[in-house]
Tab-separated table of C-alpha atoms in Angstrom:
chain	number	residue	atom	x	y	z
A	126	UNK	CA	118.688	86.128	86.133
A	127	UNK	CA	121.725	87.717	87.680
A	128	UNK	CA	122.125	89.094	91.141
A	129	UNK	CA	122.670	92.561	89.662
A	130	UNK	CA	119.038	92.818	88.669
A	131	UNK	CA	116.604	94.930	90.656
A	132	UNK	CA	112.894	94.084	90.733
A	133	UNK	CA	110.557	96.695	92.227
A	134	UNK	CA	107.012	96.140	93.485
A	135	UNK	CA	104.721	99.158	93.789
A	136	UNK	CA	102.022	98.365	96.332
A	137	UNK	CA	102.240	96.899	99.812
A	138	UNK	CA	99.085	94.832	100.128
A	139	UNK	CA	98.622	91.088	99.852
A	140	UNK	CA	99.472	91.073	96.131
A	141	UNK	CA	102.673	93.064	96.546
A	142	UNK	CA	103.953	90.867	99.356
A	143	UNK	CA	103.051	87.704	97.451
A	144	UNK	CA	105.086	88.834	94.446
A	145	UNK	CA	108.125	89.231	96.688
A	146	UNK	CA	107.485	85.754	98.105
A	147	UNK	CA	107.099	84.230	94.657
A	148	UNK	CA	110.319	85.794	93.381
A	149	UNK	CA	112.293	84.329	96.266
A	150	UNK	CA	110.489	80.978	95.924
A	151	UNK	CA	111.663	80.944	92.297
A	152	UNK	CA	115.270	81.491	93.440
A	153	UNK	CA	115.565	85.037	92.172
A	154	UNK	CA	118.710	86.267	93.907
A	155	UNK	CA	118.627	89.887	92.785
A	156	UNK	CA	117.370	92.868	94.756
A	157	UNK	CA	113.653	93.037	95.588
A	158	UNK	CA	112.135	96.305	96.801
A	159	UNK	CA	108.504	96.597	97.899
A	160	UNK	CA	107.113	100.130	98.177
A	161	UNK	CA	104.065	100.472	100.454
A	162	UNK	CA	101.749	103.475	100.767
A	163	UNK	CA	100.693	102.447	104.267
A	164	UNK	CA	102.838	102.404	107.397
A	165	UNK	CA	101.677	98.862	108.182
A	166	UNK	CA	103.165	95.548	107.140
A	167	UNK	CA	101.397	94.067	104.101
A	168	UNK	CA	98.139	92.415	105.130
A	169	UNK	CA	95.034	90.734	103.779
A	170	UNK	CA	91.912	92.874	103.407
A	171	UNK	CA	88.914	90.484	103.773
A	172	UNK	CA	89.160	90.417	107.605
A	173	UNK	CA	88.692	94.208	107.680
A	174	UNK	CA	84.978	93.767	107.009
A	175	UNK	CA	84.713	90.251	108.439
A	176	UNK	CA	86.642	88.673	111.339
A	177	UNK	CA	88.614	91.727	112.435
A	178	UNK	CA	85.549	93.961	112.399
A	179	UNK	CA	83.718	91.311	114.405
A	180	UNK	CA	86.532	91.164	116.974
A	181	UNK	CA	87.588	87.629	116.036
A	182	UNK	CA	91.013	88.365	114.505
A	183	UNK	CA	93.816	90.714	115.490
A	184	UNK	CA	95.971	92.479	112.904
A	185	UNK	CA	98.890	90.077	113.398
A	186	UNK	CA	96.574	87.203	112.415
A	187	UNK	CA	96.284	88.439	108.831
A	188	UNK	CA	99.586	90.075	108.031
A	189	UNK	CA	101.152	88.269	105.082
A	190	UNK	CA	104.525	87.837	106.811
A	191	UNK	CA	106.094	89.238	109.955
A	192	UNK	CA	108.876	91.799	109.788
A	193	UNK	CA	111.733	89.285	110.174
A	194	UNK	CA	110.622	87.452	107.018
A	195	UNK	CA	111.444	90.459	104.851
A	196	UNK	CA	114.829	90.818	106.553
A	197	UNK	CA	115.658	87.129	106.296
A	198	UNK	CA	114.680	86.988	102.608
A	199	UNK	CA	116.511	90.211	101.782
A	200	UNK	CA	113.401	92.073	100.707
A	201	UNK	CA	113.739	95.846	101.014
A	202	UNK	CA	110.319	96.714	102.434
A	203	UNK	CA	109.721	100.466	102.530
A	204	UNK	CA	106.618	101.443	104.458
A	205	UNK	CA	104.930	104.813	103.995
A	206	UNK	CA	106.504	105.204	100.571
A	207	UNK	CA	104.076	106.192	97.832
A	208	UNK	CA	105.429	106.167	94.287
A	209	UNK	CA	104.618	109.414	92.481
A	210	UNK	CA	105.640	108.536	88.908
A	211	UNK	CA	106.972	105.801	86.644
A	212	UNK	CA	109.353	106.443	83.747
A	213	UNK	CA	109.328	103.323	81.544
A	214	UNK	CA	111.960	104.750	79.184
A	215	UNK	CA	114.455	105.384	81.981
A	216	UNK	CA	113.101	102.364	83.944
A	217	UNK	CA	112.771	104.317	87.180
A	218	UNK	CA	110.104	105.081	89.751
A	219	UNK	CA	109.956	108.421	91.532
A	220	UNK	CA	109.697	108.435	95.336
A	221	UNK	CA	108.008	111.044	97.575
A	222	UNK	CA	111.248	112.927	98.204
A	223	UNK	CA	111.830	113.342	94.468
A	224	UNK	CA	114.549	110.733	94.239
A	225	UNK	CA	114.319	107.905	91.721
A	226	UNK	CA	114.741	104.172	92.060
A	227	UNK	CA	115.864	102.124	89.041
A	228	UNK	CA	114.281	98.806	88.120
A	229	UNK	CA	114.854	95.994	85.649
A	230	UNK	CA	111.347	94.615	86.116
A	231	UNK	CA	108.410	96.374	87.769
A	232	UNK	CA	105.226	94.996	89.318
A	233	UNK	CA	102.188	97.199	89.886
A	234	UNK	CA	99.924	96.147	92.761
A	235	UNK	CA	98.407	99.530	93.573
A	236	UNK	CA	94.950	98.314	94.562
A	237	UNK	CA	91.842	100.443	94.667
A	238	UNK	CA	90.387	103.451	96.501
A	239	UNK	CA	86.829	103.658	97.865
A	240	UNK	CA	84.569	105.887	95.822
A	241	UNK	CA	83.278	109.026	97.489
A	242	UNK	CA	79.954	110.710	96.840
A	243	UNK	CA	79.895	114.171	95.232
A	244	UNK	CA	77.114	115.415	97.500
A	245	UNK	CA	76.886	117.980	100.290
A	246	UNK	CA	78.111	116.712	103.653
A	247	UNK	CA	80.247	113.896	102.257
A	248	UNK	CA	83.394	115.318	103.859
A	249	UNK	CA	82.045	115.326	107.419
A	250	UNK	CA	84.436	113.611	109.859
A	251	UNK	CA	81.884	110.946	110.817
A	252	UNK	CA	81.355	109.868	107.209
A	253	UNK	CA	83.497	106.779	106.716
A	254	UNK	CA	84.760	104.394	104.067
A	255	UNK	CA	86.438	101.013	104.574
A	256	UNK	CA	89.658	100.037	102.859
A	257	UNK	CA	92.504	99.962	105.389
A	258	UNK	CA	93.214	98.489	108.811
A	259	UNK	CA	92.916	102.000	110.247
A	260	UNK	CA	89.434	102.309	108.717
A	261	UNK	CA	88.406	98.993	110.235
A	262	UNK	CA	89.745	99.939	113.672
A	263	UNK	CA	87.813	103.211	113.465
A	264	UNK	CA	84.584	101.325	112.777
A	265	UNK	CA	85.248	98.969	115.696
A	266	UNK	CA	85.469	101.973	118.000
A	267	UNK	CA	82.373	103.461	116.373
A	268	UNK	CA	80.323	100.343	117.111
A	269	UNK	CA	81.021	100.885	120.808
A	270	UNK	CA	79.462	104.355	120.826
A	271	UNK	CA	77.078	104.773	117.900
A	272	UNK	CA	73.425	103.821	118.141
A	273	UNK	CA	72.445	104.338	114.512
A	274	UNK	CA	74.518	103.714	111.401
A	275	UNK	CA	73.423	104.603	107.883
A	276	UNK	CA	75.154	102.694	105.087
A	277	UNK	CA	75.062	104.019	101.543
A	278	UNK	CA	75.452	101.052	99.218
A	279	UNK	CA	74.339	97.414	99.427
A	280	UNK	CA	77.403	95.717	97.966
A	281	UNK	CA	79.670	93.287	99.763
A	282	UNK	CA	81.347	95.851	102.015
A	283	UNK	CA	78.065	97.523	102.950
A	284	UNK	CA	76.396	94.222	103.822
A	285	UNK	CA	79.355	92.815	105.753
A	286	UNK	CA	79.690	95.986	107.811
A	287	UNK	CA	75.940	95.942	108.424
A	288	UNK	CA	76.190	92.389	109.777
A	289	UNK	CA	79.051	93.315	112.113
A	290	UNK	CA	77.222	96.435	113.272
A	291	UNK	CA	74.021	94.531	114.030
A	292	UNK	CA	75.986	91.896	115.935
A	293	UNK	CA	77.396	94.797	117.983
A	294	UNK	CA	73.889	96.076	118.724
A	295	UNK	CA	73.931	99.074	116.370
A	296	UNK	CA	70.762	100.016	114.467
A	297	UNK	CA	71.457	99.918	110.727
A	298	UNK	CA	69.733	101.423	107.717
A	299	UNK	CA	71.036	100.627	104.225
A	300	UNK	CA	70.119	102.819	101.267
A	301	UNK	CA	70.771	101.568	97.748
A	302	UNK	CA	70.029	102.984	94.319
A	303	UNK	CA	69.407	99.541	92.798
A	304	UNK	CA	66.274	97.497	93.436
A	305	UNK	CA	68.135	94.781	95.378
A	306	UNK	CA	71.483	94.206	97.064
A	307	UNK	CA	74.355	92.794	95.006
A	308	UNK	CA	72.365	93.184	91.809
A	309	UNK	CA	75.380	93.400	89.495
A	310	UNK	CA	77.229	90.620	91.291
A	311	UNK	CA	74.438	88.077	91.744
A	312	UNK	CA	71.296	89.267	89.959
A	313	UNK	CA	67.844	89.686	91.520
A	314	UNK	CA	67.266	86.026	92.424
A	315	UNK	CA	70.195	85.682	94.805
A	316	UNK	CA	70.178	89.359	95.761
A	317	UNK	CA	66.812	88.647	97.353
A	318	UNK	CA	68.425	86.005	99.588
A	319	UNK	CA	70.727	88.602	101.105
A	320	UNK	CA	67.914	91.131	101.434
A	321	UNK	CA	65.874	88.591	103.387
A	322	UNK	CA	68.896	87.719	105.527
A	323	UNK	CA	69.455	91.311	106.604
A	324	UNK	CA	65.771	92.027	107.175
A	325	UNK	CA	65.669	88.957	109.427
A	326	UNK	CA	68.429	90.562	111.493
A	327	UNK	CA	66.676	93.896	111.843
A	328	UNK	CA	68.339	95.952	109.102
A	329	UNK	CA	66.151	98.646	107.554
A	330	UNK	CA	66.643	98.274	103.780
A	331	UNK	CA	65.723	101.074	101.378
A	332	UNK	CA	66.083	100.136	97.708
A	333	UNK	CA	65.589	102.193	94.562
A	334	UNK	CA	66.470	105.428	96.331
A	335	UNK	CA	68.944	108.229	95.697
A	336	UNK	CA	70.906	110.082	98.358
A	337	UNK	CA	70.597	113.843	97.838
A	338	UNK	CA	72.817	114.980	100.702
A	339	UNK	CA	74.358	114.056	104.007
A	340	UNK	CA	72.796	116.284	106.612
A	341	UNK	CA	75.195	118.031	108.971
A	342	UNK	CA	75.167	120.349	111.955
A	343	UNK	CA	78.393	122.115	112.949
A	344	UNK	CA	80.031	119.995	110.222
A	345	UNK	CA	79.019	116.718	111.906
A	346	UNK	CA	76.828	114.304	109.923
A	347	UNK	CA	73.399	113.704	111.432
A	348	UNK	CA	71.877	111.536	108.738
A	349	UNK	CA	71.029	111.373	105.053
A	350	UNK	CA	68.318	113.035	103.012
A	351	UNK	CA	66.978	110.994	100.130
A	352	UNK	CA	65.824	112.278	96.784
A	353	UNK	CA	62.185	112.136	97.897
A	354	UNK	CA	63.080	114.298	100.943
A	355	UNK	CA	62.920	111.365	103.375
A	356	UNK	CA	65.411	111.860	106.210
A	357	UNK	CA	67.240	108.939	107.824
A	358	UNK	CA	68.838	109.978	111.088
A	359	UNK	CA	72.184	108.453	112.032
A	360	UNK	CA	75.174	108.960	114.310
A	361	UNK	CA	77.562	107.973	111.512
A	362	UNK	CA	77.526	107.228	107.794
A	363	UNK	CA	79.424	104.549	105.879
A	364	UNK	CA	79.829	105.152	102.160
A	365	UNK	CA	80.181	101.764	100.436
A	366	UNK	CA	79.510	102.488	96.775
A	367	UNK	CA	82.407	100.569	95.278
A	368	UNK	CA	86.032	101.362	94.571
A	369	UNK	CA	88.032	102.765	91.677
A	370	UNK	CA	91.236	101.012	90.624
A	371	UNK	CA	94.392	103.018	91.223
A	372	UNK	CA	95.552	103.154	87.604
A	373	UNK	CA	96.790	106.750	87.522
A	374	UNK	CA	100.472	105.801	87.767
A	375	UNK	CA	100.089	103.346	84.913
A	376	UNK	CA	98.119	105.748	82.743
A	377	UNK	CA	100.549	108.607	83.313
A	378	UNK	CA	103.401	106.273	82.360
A	379	UNK	CA	101.718	105.556	79.034
A	380	UNK	CA	100.668	101.976	79.759
A	381	UNK	CA	97.509	100.736	78.051
A	382	UNK	CA	94.536	101.183	80.386
A	383	UNK	CA	90.772	100.976	80.187
A	384	UNK	CA	88.744	100.194	83.288
A	385	UNK	CA	92.003	98.796	84.637
A	386	UNK	CA	95.560	98.227	83.494
A	387	UNK	CA	95.386	96.004	80.428
A	388	UNK	CA	97.410	92.814	80.851
A	389	UNK	CA	97.793	89.610	78.874
A	390	UNK	CA	97.253	86.066	80.142
A	391	UNK	CA	100.614	86.214	81.931
A	392	UNK	CA	99.701	89.566	83.561
A	393	UNK	CA	102.236	91.538	81.522
A	394	UNK	CA	101.202	95.078	80.585
A	395	UNK	CA	101.761	96.848	77.278
A	396	UNK	CA	105.345	97.341	78.518
A	397	UNK	CA	107.075	93.925	78.565
A	398	UNK	CA	109.070	94.889	81.666
A	399	UNK	CA	105.995	95.749	83.761
A	400	UNK	CA	103.347	93.418	85.186
A	401	UNK	CA	100.135	94.322	87.019
A	402	UNK	CA	98.114	92.272	89.513
A	403	UNK	CA	95.092	92.414	91.780
A	404	UNK	CA	92.387	95.063	91.682
A	405	UNK	CA	93.985	97.015	88.836
A	406	UNK	CA	94.633	94.125	86.432
A	407	UNK	CA	92.199	93.909	83.528
A	408	UNK	CA	93.284	90.541	82.212
A	409	UNK	CA	92.792	88.819	78.887
A	410	UNK	CA	91.564	85.672	80.629
A	411	UNK	CA	92.636	82.500	78.773
A	412	UNK	CA	89.681	80.397	79.955
A	413	UNK	CA	86.844	82.911	79.892
A	414	UNK	CA	87.945	84.309	76.547
A	415	UNK	CA	87.379	87.919	77.506
A	416	UNK	CA	88.918	90.723	79.507
A	417	UNK	CA	87.906	90.820	83.155
A	418	UNK	CA	88.948	92.809	86.206
A	419	UNK	CA	88.059	91.267	89.542
A	420	UNK	CA	88.352	93.110	92.870
A	421	UNK	CA	88.564	90.089	95.113
A	422	UNK	CA	91.026	88.503	97.499
A	423	UNK	CA	91.645	85.393	95.398
A	424	UNK	CA	93.264	87.384	92.599
A	425	UNK	CA	95.546	89.227	95.016
A	426	UNK	CA	96.495	85.869	96.532
A	427	UNK	CA	97.026	83.824	93.373
A	428	UNK	CA	97.993	86.172	90.547
A	429	UNK	CA	101.405	87.089	92.024
A	430	UNK	CA	102.894	83.652	91.330
A	431	UNK	CA	102.090	84.060	87.627
A	432	UNK	CA	103.268	87.681	87.570
A	433	UNK	CA	106.557	86.713	89.200
A	434	UNK	CA	107.066	83.957	86.642
A	435	UNK	CA	106.489	86.476	83.856
A	436	UNK	CA	108.993	88.853	85.446
A	437	UNK	CA	111.513	86.007	85.421
A	438	UNK	CA	110.974	85.398	81.720
A	439	UNK	CA	108.983	82.198	82.116
A	440	UNK	CA	105.862	81.319	80.141
A	441	UNK	CA	102.926	81.565	82.525
A	442	UNK	CA	99.200	82.212	82.397
A	443	UNK	CA	96.686	83.031	85.102
A	444	UNK	CA	93.777	80.723	84.311
A	445	UNK	CA	91.981	80.413	87.647
A	446	UNK	CA	88.267	81.097	87.649
A	447	UNK	CA	87.154	84.093	89.716
A	448	UNK	CA	86.339	83.212	93.326
A	449	UNK	CA	85.076	85.164	96.298
A	450	UNK	CA	83.429	84.521	99.630
A	451	UNK	CA	81.448	86.256	102.333
A	452	UNK	CA	80.400	85.658	105.928
A	453	UNK	CA	77.342	87.494	107.237
A	454	UNK	CA	75.583	86.496	110.475
A	455	UNK	CA	75.142	82.708	110.189
A	456	UNK	CA	75.520	82.679	106.407
A	457	UNK	CA	78.743	81.555	104.796
A	458	UNK	CA	79.072	81.637	101.027
A	459	UNK	CA	81.574	80.866	98.259
A	460	UNK	CA	81.112	81.938	94.637
A	461	UNK	CA	83.029	80.508	91.692
A	462	UNK	CA	82.899	81.603	88.052
A	463	UNK	CA	82.018	84.742	86.185
A	464	UNK	CA	78.740	86.167	84.905
A	465	UNK	CA	78.511	89.656	83.484
A	466	UNK	CA	75.483	91.568	84.831
A	467	UNK	CA	72.353	90.139	83.232
A	468	UNK	CA	74.321	87.741	81.004
A	469	UNK	CA	72.589	84.538	82.110
A	470	UNK	CA	69.338	82.782	81.287
A	471	UNK	CA	68.295	81.284	84.613
A	472	UNK	CA	69.388	80.422	88.143
A	473	UNK	CA	68.954	76.827	89.299
A	474	UNK	CA	68.765	76.238	93.042
A	475	UNK	CA	69.805	72.949	94.604
A	476	UNK	CA	68.733	72.820	98.249
A	477	UNK	CA	66.599	74.967	100.508
A	478	UNK	CA	66.466	78.758	100.111
A	479	UNK	CA	64.356	79.098	103.277
A	480	UNK	CA	67.025	77.569	105.523
A	481	UNK	CA	69.826	79.161	103.473
A	482	UNK	CA	71.495	75.830	102.750
A	483	UNK	CA	71.783	75.506	99.000
A	484	UNK	CA	73.899	75.712	95.887
A	485	UNK	CA	72.864	78.111	93.110
A	486	UNK	CA	73.963	77.741	89.495
A	487	UNK	CA	73.857	80.447	86.831
A	488	UNK	CA	73.114	78.938	83.394
A	489	UNK	CA	73.272	80.411	79.917
A	490	UNK	CA	70.706	79.833	77.162
A	491	UNK	CA	72.318	76.505	76.264
A	492	UNK	CA	72.115	75.317	79.905
A	493	UNK	CA	75.847	75.561	80.425
A	494	UNK	CA	77.019	76.436	83.952
A	495	UNK	CA	78.615	79.888	84.096
A	496	UNK	CA	78.998	80.199	87.870
A	497	UNK	CA	77.992	78.561	91.105
A	498	UNK	CA	77.450	79.764	94.660
A	499	UNK	CA	77.374	77.459	97.673
A	500	UNK	CA	75.616	78.841	100.758
A	501	UNK	CA	76.237	76.975	104.031
A	502	UNK	CA	77.107	73.923	101.914
A	503	UNK	CA	80.787	73.033	101.805
A	504	UNK	CA	83.341	71.041	99.824
A	505	UNK	CA	81.599	71.533	96.479
A	506	UNK	CA	83.760	74.276	94.948
A	507	UNK	CA	85.877	71.843	92.933
A	508	UNK	CA	82.780	70.216	91.441
A	509	UNK	CA	81.368	73.621	90.506
A	510	UNK	CA	84.651	74.444	88.772
A	511	UNK	CA	84.474	71.180	86.839
A	512	UNK	CA	80.985	71.969	85.557
A	513	UNK	CA	82.054	75.450	84.449
A	514	UNK	CA	85.234	74.296	82.749
A	515	UNK	CA	83.495	71.400	80.998
A	516	UNK	CA	81.362	73.890	79.086
A	517	UNK	CA	78.740	71.204	78.423
A	518	UNK	CA	74.939	71.569	78.731
A	519	UNK	CA	73.451	70.218	81.949
A	520	UNK	CA	69.987	68.993	82.836
A	521	UNK	CA	68.588	71.776	85.068
A	522	UNK	CA	66.108	69.441	86.784
A	523	UNK	CA	68.801	66.921	87.624
A	524	UNK	CA	71.091	69.713	88.798
A	525	UNK	CA	68.383	70.854	91.239
A	526	UNK	CA	67.663	67.319	92.506
A	527	UNK	CA	69.486	66.820	95.816
A	528	UNK	CA	68.929	63.054	95.646
A	529	UNK	CA	71.454	62.683	92.830
A	530	UNK	CA	75.058	63.924	92.758
A	531	UNK	CA	75.999	66.832	90.547
């Protein structure tokens, strides 16, 4: 690599900043430009629905690097700069003012956008989503004044916000179209654990329901009306029905896309000069043997090192197993592995569900471990990984027996 080369990163979250770090760590001495939609320094997103929302972490605690780091490492960080187009033939990106920026290699780390509901009342000013630090700060202020919060969606964001709201003394009702929380992520067995947890903390859970409209008066939301005409009154509404990957730039540029931007094991797109990471990357995973797209912090943290290596012309592959975590009330959890919705035979529990201190294992029909989740049990993630990677049948009874090691 020569110093004349210019590498551009589109996206100013954790993944974008980590690519810049990785390039400098690999002694790339060319120009690095990071283009950020937001006006804030790149930061990690998990605290937005966890420690920051609970008042335990300030913004500076989870920025990736402080401003001097970018200066000292000669990274041209441009805040509030949303790329409007990519021209792979000319190898340029178009900036908001219409000017273009040339690149030799390009990294896409454009993240995801919360889904909105196409129902009446969804645009009321007190109907919220959670994706940015500004969103999180708005919810913190809301918890100080609101008495009743209605949350549409019982996924990770909905449940984590519910926990923070209850800890702040806000009444919470969650409405969910599925029959349990986290059904696609965990299945009904472990979804029930989180349902019981939230009921124990006073959350009103409504499953198997549809939201027909958000009721408003003078354009202010007053609650939600369900498909059966039930009305749930609320001072504010949080819509937490998932996110859509921001793949429009890639698609418009002619890159191969499906549910995300298609990338190989080294995170290179259909254009050899462009890589994609994080929420948008639909990777041909070398260990799992299938394409997966994972919207979790671990990918944004760890994929950039591989993407940077690919940008530098090195052979690299992202082979880490998916990993995510949550903290809700007194429950801490880590999940390792990957199971497509419904693609398992049984769940084996090692420990005590009642006290919420256990490890759960998802097994296939041949009794091979596909994934594991440790709840209030620590320092077992590496062992879970070993079981998954071994790909060998296990004895379910022995796995459940806490008197023998697993």
